[in-house]
């Protein structure tokens, strides 16, 4: 049975029995997987359990087959992002980030840049002022989509590649995965979202700006609502999943 060592981030922990838990985690060098943590709720265990989501650590685990639960053998905790549990906007941001990773990142597909992005986002959310959480959360979402190959250039029509005027409102098609010019507006390809020029500019900025600049951005209710609608529609298109934390961000 192959044994792996990896830096891991716990995404979700569920009780499995009186004494054990099943843990969904993202392993930097292995990808997303589900592990059985035998005895993690007993007094003495090799994980300092019971285990809690949003724990960062160094783990040893074995994978017998891709279709079966892996076995968590050891976990040494290195971080807990305490701010995520204390501040509501940070909590919702981390909840949405977790849902997105579970919806979009495939099992056992190592993607260290995705891992690093999630950890960086959790660090920022845990430390940031509450007002900055929204911008950090949406910056995460557009960056995650880009890393997974679903990125979009907000300045060009996704169909014909014509440049779009970024001072005008934008028509965005989640079905096509990007903005569309008036000529390419699709028939019957799902709903078109109308974004104000401000929202479109903010999306482009959050996708690429340095995190120190992202942290200074304060998104209005309207911009956040427009981004949320696009995000929810995009994830529904890509994964057929609803994002339950989205409405709180
Ligand atoms: Zn076009």
PDB file of C-alpha atoms and ligand atoms in Angstrom:
ATOM      1  CA  UNK A   1       0.000   0.000   0.000  1.00  0.00           C
ATOM      2  CA  UNK A   2       1.720   3.251  -1.095  1.00  0.00           C
ATOM      3  CA  UNK A   3       2.432   5.571   1.805  1.00  0.00           C
ATOM      4  CA  UNK A   4       2.564   9.322   1.162  1.00  0.00           C
ATOM      5  CA  UNK A   5       3.839  12.276   3.123  1.00  0.00           C
ATOM      6  CA  UNK A   6       2.429  15.669   2.303  1.00  0.00           C
ATOM      7  CA  UNK A   7       1.504  19.051   3.651  1.00  0.00           C
ATOM      8  CA  UNK A   8      -2.276  18.948   3.965  1.00  0.00           C
ATOM      9  CA  UNK A   9      -5.213  21.220   4.616  1.00  0.00           C
ATOM     10  CA  UNK A  10      -8.315  19.651   6.153  1.00  0.00           C
ATOM     11  CA  UNK A  11     -11.467  20.737   4.324  1.00  0.00           C
ATOM     12  CA  UNK A  12     -14.213  18.784   6.044  1.00  0.00           C
ATOM     13  CA  UNK A  13     -14.386  16.337   8.969  1.00  0.00           C
ATOM     14  CA  UNK A  14     -17.316  14.036   9.637  1.00  0.00           C
ATOM     15  CA  UNK A  15     -17.899  11.472  12.352  1.00  0.00           C
ATOM     16  CA  UNK A  16     -17.489   7.941  11.078  1.00  0.00           C
ATOM     17  CA  UNK A  17     -18.054   6.026  14.280  1.00  0.00           C
ATOM     18  CA  UNK A  18     -17.863   6.582  18.037  1.00  0.00           C
ATOM     19  CA  UNK A  19     -14.109   6.933  17.791  1.00  0.00           C
ATOM     20  CA  UNK A  20     -13.196   7.737  14.170  1.00  0.00           C
ATOM     21  CA  UNK A  21     -13.668  10.442  11.552  1.00  0.00           C
ATOM     22  CA  UNK A  22     -13.648  10.725   7.781  1.00  0.00           C
ATOM     23  CA  UNK A  23     -11.630  13.704   6.623  1.00  0.00           C
ATOM     24  CA  UNK A  24     -11.698  15.383   3.229  1.00  0.00           C
ATOM     25  CA  UNK A  25      -8.386  17.055   2.663  1.00  0.00           C
ATOM     26  CA  UNK A  26      -6.247  18.748   0.105  1.00  0.00           C
ATOM     27  CA  UNK A  27      -2.722  17.344   0.023  1.00  0.00           C
ATOM     28  CA  UNK A  28      -0.202  19.633  -1.648  1.00  0.00           C
ATOM     29  CA  UNK A  29       1.662  16.851  -3.428  1.00  0.00           C
ATOM     30  CA  UNK A  30      -1.207  14.380  -3.932  1.00  0.00           C
ATOM     31  CA  UNK A  31      -4.398  16.366  -4.485  1.00  0.00           C
ATOM     32  CA  UNK A  32      -7.831  16.119  -2.941  1.00  0.00           C
ATOM     33  CA  UNK A  33      -8.731  12.912  -1.122  1.00  0.00           C
ATOM     34  CA  UNK A  34     -10.864  11.373   1.596  1.00  0.00           C
ATOM     35  CA  UNK A  35      -9.183   9.650   4.506  1.00  0.00           C
ATOM     36  CA  UNK A  36     -10.336   7.561   7.407  1.00  0.00           C
ATOM     37  CA  UNK A  37      -8.742   8.780  10.638  1.00  0.00           C
ATOM     38  CA  UNK A  38      -9.118   5.716  12.843  1.00  0.00           C
ATOM     39  CA  UNK A  39      -9.413   6.497  16.516  1.00  0.00           C
ATOM     40  CA  UNK A  40      -9.154  10.254  15.998  1.00  0.00           C
ATOM     41  CA  UNK A  41     -11.747  10.863  18.717  1.00  0.00           C
ATOM     42  CA  UNK A  42     -10.047   8.635  21.294  1.00  0.00           C
ATOM     43  CA  UNK A  43      -8.070  10.166  24.137  1.00  0.00           C
ATOM     44  CA  UNK A  44      -4.671   9.194  22.771  1.00  0.00           C
ATOM     45  CA  UNK A  45      -4.326   9.279  18.982  1.00  0.00           C
ATOM     46  CA  UNK A  46      -1.658  10.060  16.367  1.00  0.00           C
ATOM     47  CA  UNK A  47      -3.496  13.143  15.086  1.00  0.00           C
ATOM     48  CA  UNK A  48      -4.074  15.199  18.237  1.00  0.00           C
ATOM     49  CA  UNK A  49      -7.727  14.699  17.236  1.00  0.00           C
ATOM     50  CA  UNK A  50     -10.658  15.078  17.166  1.00  0.00           C
ATOM     51  CA  UNK A  51      -9.845  16.664  13.844  1.00  0.00           C
ATOM     52  CA  UNK A  52     -11.268  19.973  12.775  1.00  0.00           C
ATOM     53  CA  UNK A  53     -11.564  21.485   9.302  1.00  0.00           C
ATOM     54  CA  UNK A  54      -9.250  24.312   8.273  1.00  0.00           C
ATOM     55  CA  UNK A  55      -6.311  22.714  10.022  1.00  0.00           C
ATOM     56  CA  UNK A  56      -2.966  22.819   8.241  1.00  0.00           C
ATOM     57  CA  UNK A  57      -0.482  20.058   8.936  1.00  0.00           C
ATOM     58  CA  UNK A  58       2.094  17.525   7.856  1.00  0.00           C
ATOM     59  CA  UNK A  59       0.436  14.181   7.214  1.00  0.00           C
ATOM     60  CA  UNK A  60       1.311  10.576   6.488  1.00  0.00           C
ATOM     61  CA  UNK A  61      -1.380   8.547   4.752  1.00  0.00           C
ATOM     62  CA  UNK A  62      -1.786   5.448   2.613  1.00  0.00           C
ATOM     63  CA  UNK A  63      -3.894   5.061  -0.509  1.00  0.00           C
ATOM     64  CA  UNK A  64      -4.875   1.507  -1.425  1.00  0.00           C
ATOM     65  CA  UNK A  65      -7.048   2.321  -4.433  1.00  0.00           C
ATOM     66  CA  UNK A  66      -8.460   5.537  -5.906  1.00  0.00           C
ATOM     67  CA  UNK A  67     -12.014   4.374  -5.215  1.00  0.00           C
ATOM     68  CA  UNK A  68     -11.502   3.622  -1.535  1.00  0.00           C
ATOM     69  CA  UNK A  69     -10.992   5.763   1.500  1.00  0.00           C
ATOM     70  CA  UNK A  70      -7.325   6.460   2.162  1.00  0.00           C
ATOM     71  CA  UNK A  71      -6.012   5.892   5.678  1.00  0.00           C
ATOM     72  CA  UNK A  72      -4.635   8.796   7.653  1.00  0.00           C
ATOM     73  CA  UNK A  73      -1.749   7.478   9.710  1.00  0.00           C
ATOM     74  CA  UNK A  74      -0.262  10.606  11.254  1.00  0.00           C
ATOM     75  CA  UNK A  75      -0.991  14.299  11.340  1.00  0.00           C
ATOM     76  CA  UNK A  76       1.199  16.953  12.856  1.00  0.00           C
ATOM     77  CA  UNK A  77      -0.717  20.216  13.090  1.00  0.00           C
ATOM     78  CA  UNK A  78       1.168  23.335  11.959  1.00  0.00           C
ATOM     79  CA  UNK A  79      -1.613  25.937  11.740  1.00  0.00           C
ATOM     80  CA  UNK A  80      -5.282  26.556  12.399  1.00  0.00           C
ATOM     81  CA  UNK A  81      -6.224  29.959  10.930  1.00  0.00           C
ATOM     82  CA  UNK A  82      -8.024  30.900  14.137  1.00  0.00           C
ATOM     83  CA  UNK A  83      -9.371  34.148  12.649  1.00  0.00           C
ATOM     84  CA  UNK A  84     -11.637  32.132  10.339  1.00  0.00           C
ATOM     85  CA  UNK A  85     -13.593  30.884  13.340  1.00  0.00           C
ATOM     86  CA  UNK A  86     -13.808  34.249  15.061  1.00  0.00           C
ATOM     87  CA  UNK A  87     -14.954  36.644  12.334  1.00  0.00           C
ATOM     88  CA  UNK A  88     -18.137  36.023  10.407  1.00  0.00           C
ATOM     89  CA  UNK A  89     -17.042  37.489   7.008  1.00  0.00           C
ATOM     90  CA  UNK A  90     -13.835  35.436   7.168  1.00  0.00           C
ATOM     91  CA  UNK A  91     -15.849  32.356   8.132  1.00  0.00           C
ATOM     92  CA  UNK A  92     -18.175  32.754   5.144  1.00  0.00           C
ATOM     93  CA  UNK A  93     -15.259  33.439   2.816  1.00  0.00           C
ATOM     94  CA  UNK A  94     -13.465  30.285   3.946  1.00  0.00           C
ATOM     95  CA  UNK A  95     -16.720  28.317   3.714  1.00  0.00           C
ATOM     96  CA  UNK A  96     -17.212  29.427   0.119  1.00  0.00           C
ATOM     97  CA  UNK A  97     -13.577  28.689  -0.745  1.00  0.00           C
ATOM     98  CA  UNK A  98     -13.960  25.199   0.743  1.00  0.00           C
ATOM     99  CA  UNK A  99     -17.141  24.542  -1.235  1.00  0.00           C
ATOM    100  CA  UNK A 100     -15.459  25.687  -4.446  1.00  0.00           C
ATOM    101  CA  UNK A 101     -12.470  23.411  -3.923  1.00  0.00           C
ATOM    102  CA  UNK A 102     -14.735  20.449  -3.177  1.00  0.00           C
ATOM    103  CA  UNK A 103     -16.869  21.199  -6.237  1.00  0.00           C
ATOM    104  CA  UNK A 104     -14.139  21.891  -8.796  1.00  0.00           C
ATOM    105  CA  UNK A 105     -10.825  20.291  -7.815  1.00  0.00           C
ATOM    106  CA  UNK A 106     -10.658  16.679  -9.037  1.00  0.00           C
ATOM    107  CA  UNK A 107      -9.629  13.820  -6.718  1.00  0.00           C
ATOM    108  CA  UNK A 108      -5.994  12.722  -6.575  1.00  0.00           C
ATOM    109  CA  UNK A 109      -4.825  15.375  -9.019  1.00  0.00           C
ATOM    110  CA  UNK A 110      -1.829  17.124  -7.451  1.00  0.00           C
ATOM    111  CA  UNK A 111      -1.965  20.864  -8.043  1.00  0.00           C
ATOM    112  CA  UNK A 112       0.457  22.619  -5.670  1.00  0.00           C
ATOM    113  CA  UNK A 113      -0.482  26.110  -6.979  1.00  0.00           C
ATOM    114  CA  UNK A 114      -4.119  25.446  -6.017  1.00  0.00           C
ATOM    115  CA  UNK A 115      -3.037  24.287  -2.569  1.00  0.00           C
ATOM    116  CA  UNK A 116      -0.853  27.364  -2.103  1.00  0.00           C
ATOM    117  CA  UNK A 117      -3.679  29.655  -3.226  1.00  0.00           C
ATOM    118  CA  UNK A 118      -6.128  28.165  -0.720  1.00  0.00           C
ATOM    119  CA  UNK A 119      -3.616  28.420   2.143  1.00  0.00           C
ATOM    120  CA  UNK A 120      -2.689  32.004   1.245  1.00  0.00           C
ATOM    121  CA  UNK A 121      -6.377  32.947   1.068  1.00  0.00           C
ATOM    122  CA  UNK A 122      -7.065  31.397   4.478  1.00  0.00           C
ATOM    123  CA  UNK A 123      -4.110  33.266   5.974  1.00  0.00           C
ATOM    124  CA  UNK A 124      -5.358  36.548   4.535  1.00  0.00           C
ATOM    125  CA  UNK A 125      -8.965  35.975   5.580  1.00  0.00           C
ATOM    126  CA  UNK A 126      -7.863  35.014   9.088  1.00  0.00           C
ATOM    127  CA  UNK A 127      -5.806  38.204   9.456  1.00  0.00           C
ATOM    128  CA  UNK A 128      -7.756  40.699   7.353  1.00  0.00           C
ATOM    129  CA  UNK A 129     -10.150  43.317   8.600  1.00  0.00           C
ATOM    130  CA  UNK A 130     -13.746  42.204   8.140  1.00  0.00           C
ATOM    131  CA  UNK A 131     -14.324  44.773   5.356  1.00  0.00           C
ATOM    132  CA  UNK A 132     -11.550  43.239   3.250  1.00  0.00           C
ATOM    133  CA  UNK A 133     -12.899  39.680   3.399  1.00  0.00           C
ATOM    134  CA  UNK A 134     -15.171  40.021   0.390  1.00  0.00           C
ATOM    135  CA  UNK A 135     -12.418  41.242  -1.914  1.00  0.00           C
ATOM    136  CA  UNK A 136     -10.062  38.487  -0.720  1.00  0.00           C
ATOM    137  CA  UNK A 137     -12.797  35.874  -1.194  1.00  0.00           C
ATOM    138  CA  UNK A 138     -13.655  36.956  -4.745  1.00  0.00           C
ATOM    139  CA  UNK A 139      -9.980  37.319  -5.639  1.00  0.00           C
ATOM    140  CA  UNK A 140      -9.633  33.685  -4.571  1.00  0.00           C
ATOM    141  CA  UNK A 141     -12.563  32.554  -6.702  1.00  0.00           C
ATOM    142  CA  UNK A 142     -11.332  34.135  -9.955  1.00  0.00           C
ATOM    143  CA  UNK A 143      -7.789  32.874  -9.334  1.00  0.00           C
ATOM    144  CA  UNK A 144      -8.962  29.350  -8.568  1.00  0.00           C
ATOM    145  CA  UNK A 145     -11.023  29.233 -11.766  1.00  0.00           C
ATOM    146  CA  UNK A 146      -7.993  30.452 -13.735  1.00  0.00           C
ATOM    147  CA  UNK A 147      -5.674  27.840 -12.177  1.00  0.00           C
ATOM    148  CA  UNK A 148      -8.158  25.104 -13.036  1.00  0.00           C
ATOM    149  CA  UNK A 149      -8.307  26.233 -16.658  1.00  0.00           C
ATOM    150  CA  UNK A 150     -11.612  28.131 -16.461  1.00  0.00           C
ATOM    151  CA  UNK A 151     -10.132  31.613 -16.407  1.00  0.00           C
ATOM    152  CA  UNK A 152     -11.527  34.321 -18.610  1.00  0.00           C
ATOM    153  CA  UNK A 153     -10.238  37.584 -20.045  1.00  0.00           C
ATOM    154  CA  UNK A 154     -12.819  40.119 -18.981  1.00  0.00           C
ATOM    155  CA  UNK A 155     -11.626  42.515 -21.705  1.00  0.00           C
ATOM    156  CA  UNK A 156     -12.512  40.302 -24.684  1.00  0.00           C
ATOM    157  CA  UNK A 157     -15.537  38.525 -26.091  1.00  0.00           C
ATOM    158  CA  UNK A 158     -15.188  34.843 -25.241  1.00  0.00           C
ATOM    159  CA  UNK A 159     -16.673  33.885 -28.610  1.00  0.00           C
ATOM    160  CA  UNK A 160     -15.062  36.142 -31.227  1.00  0.00           C
ATOM    161  CA  UNK A 161     -12.169  37.635 -29.223  1.00  0.00           C
ATOM    162  CA  UNK A 162     -13.240  41.184 -30.064  1.00  0.00           C
ATOM    163  CA  UNK A 163     -11.973  43.674 -27.438  1.00  0.00           C
ATOM    164  CA  UNK A 164     -14.728  45.008 -25.179  1.00  0.00           C
ATOM    165  CA  UNK A 165     -15.047  48.559 -23.919  1.00  0.00           C
ATOM    166  CA  UNK A 166     -14.293  48.303 -20.213  1.00  0.00           C
ATOM    167  CA  UNK A 167     -16.076  51.580 -19.498  1.00  0.00           C
ATOM    168  CA  UNK A 168     -19.415  50.104 -20.521  1.00  0.00           C
ATOM    169  CA  UNK A 169     -21.608  47.479 -18.842  1.00  0.00           C
ATOM    170  CA  UNK A 170     -20.786  43.931 -19.820  1.00  0.00           C
ATOM    171  CA  UNK A 171     -22.882  40.931 -20.796  1.00  0.00           C
ATOM    172  CA  UNK A 172     -21.499  37.795 -19.208  1.00  0.00           C
ATOM    173  CA  UNK A 173     -22.467  34.262 -20.194  1.00  0.00           C
ATOM    174  CA  UNK A 174     -21.712  31.572 -17.623  1.00  0.00           C
ATOM    175  CA  UNK A 175     -22.672  28.992 -20.262  1.00  0.00           C
ATOM    176  CA  UNK A 176     -19.874  30.204 -22.535  1.00  0.00           C
ATOM    177  CA  UNK A 177     -17.556  31.015 -19.642  1.00  0.00           C
ATOM    178  CA  UNK A 178     -16.947  34.698 -20.241  1.00  0.00           C
ATOM    179  CA  UNK A 179     -18.133  38.080 -21.475  1.00  0.00           C
ATOM    180  CA  UNK A 180     -19.842  38.291 -24.855  1.00  0.00           C
ATOM    181  CA  UNK A 181     -20.100  41.143 -27.330  1.00  0.00           C
ATOM    182  CA  UNK A 182     -23.566  42.187 -28.616  1.00  0.00           C
ATOM    183  CA  UNK A 183     -23.010  40.276 -31.876  1.00  0.00           C
ATOM    184  CA  UNK A 184     -22.202  37.013 -30.109  1.00  0.00           C
ATOM    185  CA  UNK A 185     -24.899  37.073 -27.494  1.00  0.00           C
ATOM    186  CA  UNK A 186     -25.953  33.426 -27.454  1.00  0.00           C
ATOM    187  CA  UNK A 187     -29.467  32.118 -27.944  1.00  0.00           C
ATOM    188  CA  UNK A 188     -30.550  29.495 -25.449  1.00  0.00           C
ATOM    189  CA  UNK A 189     -27.136  29.170 -23.823  1.00  0.00           C
ATOM    190  CA  UNK A 190     -28.267  29.978 -20.327  1.00  0.00           C
ATOM    191  CA  UNK A 191     -28.821  33.285 -18.687  1.00  0.00           C
ATOM    192  CA  UNK A 192     -26.866  36.401 -19.518  1.00  0.00           C
ATOM    193  CA  UNK A 193     -25.601  38.381 -16.531  1.00  0.00           C
ATOM    194  CA  UNK A 194     -25.343  42.091 -16.914  1.00  0.00           C
ATOM    195  CA  UNK A 195     -22.338  43.505 -15.061  1.00  0.00           C
ATOM    196  CA  UNK A 196     -21.697  47.176 -14.470  1.00  0.00           C
ATOM    197  CA  UNK A 197     -18.390  48.480 -15.801  1.00  0.00           C
ATOM    198  CA  UNK A 198     -17.283  48.808 -12.178  1.00  0.00           C
ATOM    199  CA  UNK A 199     -17.927  45.134 -11.459  1.00  0.00           C
ATOM    200  CA  UNK A 200     -16.149  44.033 -14.633  1.00  0.00           C
ATOM    201  CA  UNK A 201     -13.139  46.180 -13.758  1.00  0.00           C
ATOM    202  CA  UNK A 202     -13.133  44.857 -10.189  1.00  0.00           C
ATOM    203  CA  UNK A 203     -13.208  41.251 -11.424  1.00  0.00           C
ATOM    204  CA  UNK A 204     -10.205  41.849 -13.654  1.00  0.00           C
ATOM    205  CA  UNK A 205      -8.358  43.660 -10.876  1.00  0.00           C
ATOM    206  CA  UNK A 206      -9.026  41.000  -8.219  1.00  0.00           C
ATOM    207  CA  UNK A 207      -7.923  38.239 -10.572  1.00  0.00           C
ATOM    208  CA  UNK A 208      -4.479  39.710 -11.049  1.00  0.00           C
ATOM    209  CA  UNK A 209      -3.533  42.302  -8.453  1.00  0.00           C
ATOM    210  CA  UNK A 210      -1.010  41.809  -5.701  1.00  0.00           C
ATOM    211  CA  UNK A 211      -2.626  40.562  -2.473  1.00  0.00           C
ATOM    212  CA  UNK A 212      -1.535  43.700  -0.623  1.00  0.00           C
ATOM    213  CA  UNK A 213      -3.675  45.698  -3.091  1.00  0.00           C
ATOM    214  CA  UNK A 214      -6.561  43.226  -2.945  1.00  0.00           C
ATOM    215  CA  UNK A 215      -6.710  43.708   0.800  1.00  0.00           C
ATOM    216  CA  UNK A 216      -7.350  47.416   0.354  1.00  0.00           C
ATOM    217  CA  UNK A 217     -10.362  46.898  -1.930  1.00  0.00           C
ATOM    218  CA  UNK A 218     -13.828  47.427  -0.464  1.00  0.00           C
ATOM    219  CA  UNK A 219     -16.527  45.926  -2.657  1.00  0.00           C
ATOM    220  CA  UNK A 220     -19.970  47.474  -2.677  1.00  0.00           C
ATOM    221  CA  UNK A 221     -23.083  45.354  -2.097  1.00  0.00           C
ATOM    222  CA  UNK A 222     -23.991  45.703  -5.750  1.00  0.00           C
ATOM    223  CA  UNK A 223     -20.591  44.641  -7.070  1.00  0.00           C
ATOM    224  CA  UNK A 224     -20.509  41.715  -4.649  1.00  0.00           C
ATOM    225  CA  UNK A 225     -24.008  40.657  -5.742  1.00  0.00           C
ATOM    226  CA  UNK A 226     -23.121  40.776  -9.430  1.00  0.00           C
ATOM    227  CA  UNK A 227     -19.929  38.774  -8.871  1.00  0.00           C
ATOM    228  CA  UNK A 228     -21.763  36.262  -6.725  1.00  0.00           C
ATOM    229  CA  UNK A 229     -24.388  35.692  -9.433  1.00  0.00           C
ATOM    230  CA  UNK A 230     -21.710  35.080 -12.050  1.00  0.00           C
ATOM    231  CA  UNK A 231     -19.797  32.755  -9.738  1.00  0.00           C
ATOM    232  CA  UNK A 232     -22.851  30.724  -8.750  1.00  0.00           C
ATOM    233  CA  UNK A 233     -23.935  30.365 -12.401  1.00  0.00           C
ATOM    234  CA  UNK A 234     -20.402  29.406 -13.465  1.00  0.00           C
ATOM    235  CA  UNK A 235     -20.075  26.662 -10.843  1.00  0.00           C
ATOM    236  CA  UNK A 236     -23.546  25.371 -11.723  1.00  0.00           C
ATOM    237  CA  UNK A 237     -22.395  25.127 -15.363  1.00  0.00           C
ATOM    238  CA  UNK A 238     -19.054  23.506 -14.562  1.00  0.00           C
ATOM    239  CA  UNK A 239     -19.989  21.136 -11.763  1.00  0.00           C
ATOM    240  CA  UNK A 240     -23.767  21.164 -11.464  1.00  0.00           C
ATOM    241  CA  UNK A 241     -23.359  22.268  -7.834  1.00  0.00           C
ATOM    242  CA  UNK A 242     -25.022  24.946  -5.789  1.00  0.00           C
ATOM    243  CA  UNK A 243     -22.816  27.060  -3.536  1.00  0.00           C
ATOM    244  CA  UNK A 244     -24.649  27.430  -0.262  1.00  0.00           C
ATOM    245  CA  UNK A 245     -22.177  29.863   1.341  1.00  0.00           C
ATOM    246  CA  UNK A 246     -22.236  32.242  -1.637  1.00  0.00           C
ATOM    247  CA  UNK A 247     -25.251  34.228  -0.470  1.00  0.00           C
ATOM    248  CA  UNK A 248     -23.461  35.277   2.728  1.00  0.00           C
ATOM    249  CA  UNK A 249     -20.350  36.683   1.039  1.00  0.00           C
TER     250      UNK A 249
HETATM  251 ZN1  LIG B   1     -18.181  38.399 -29.893  1.00  0.00          ZN
END
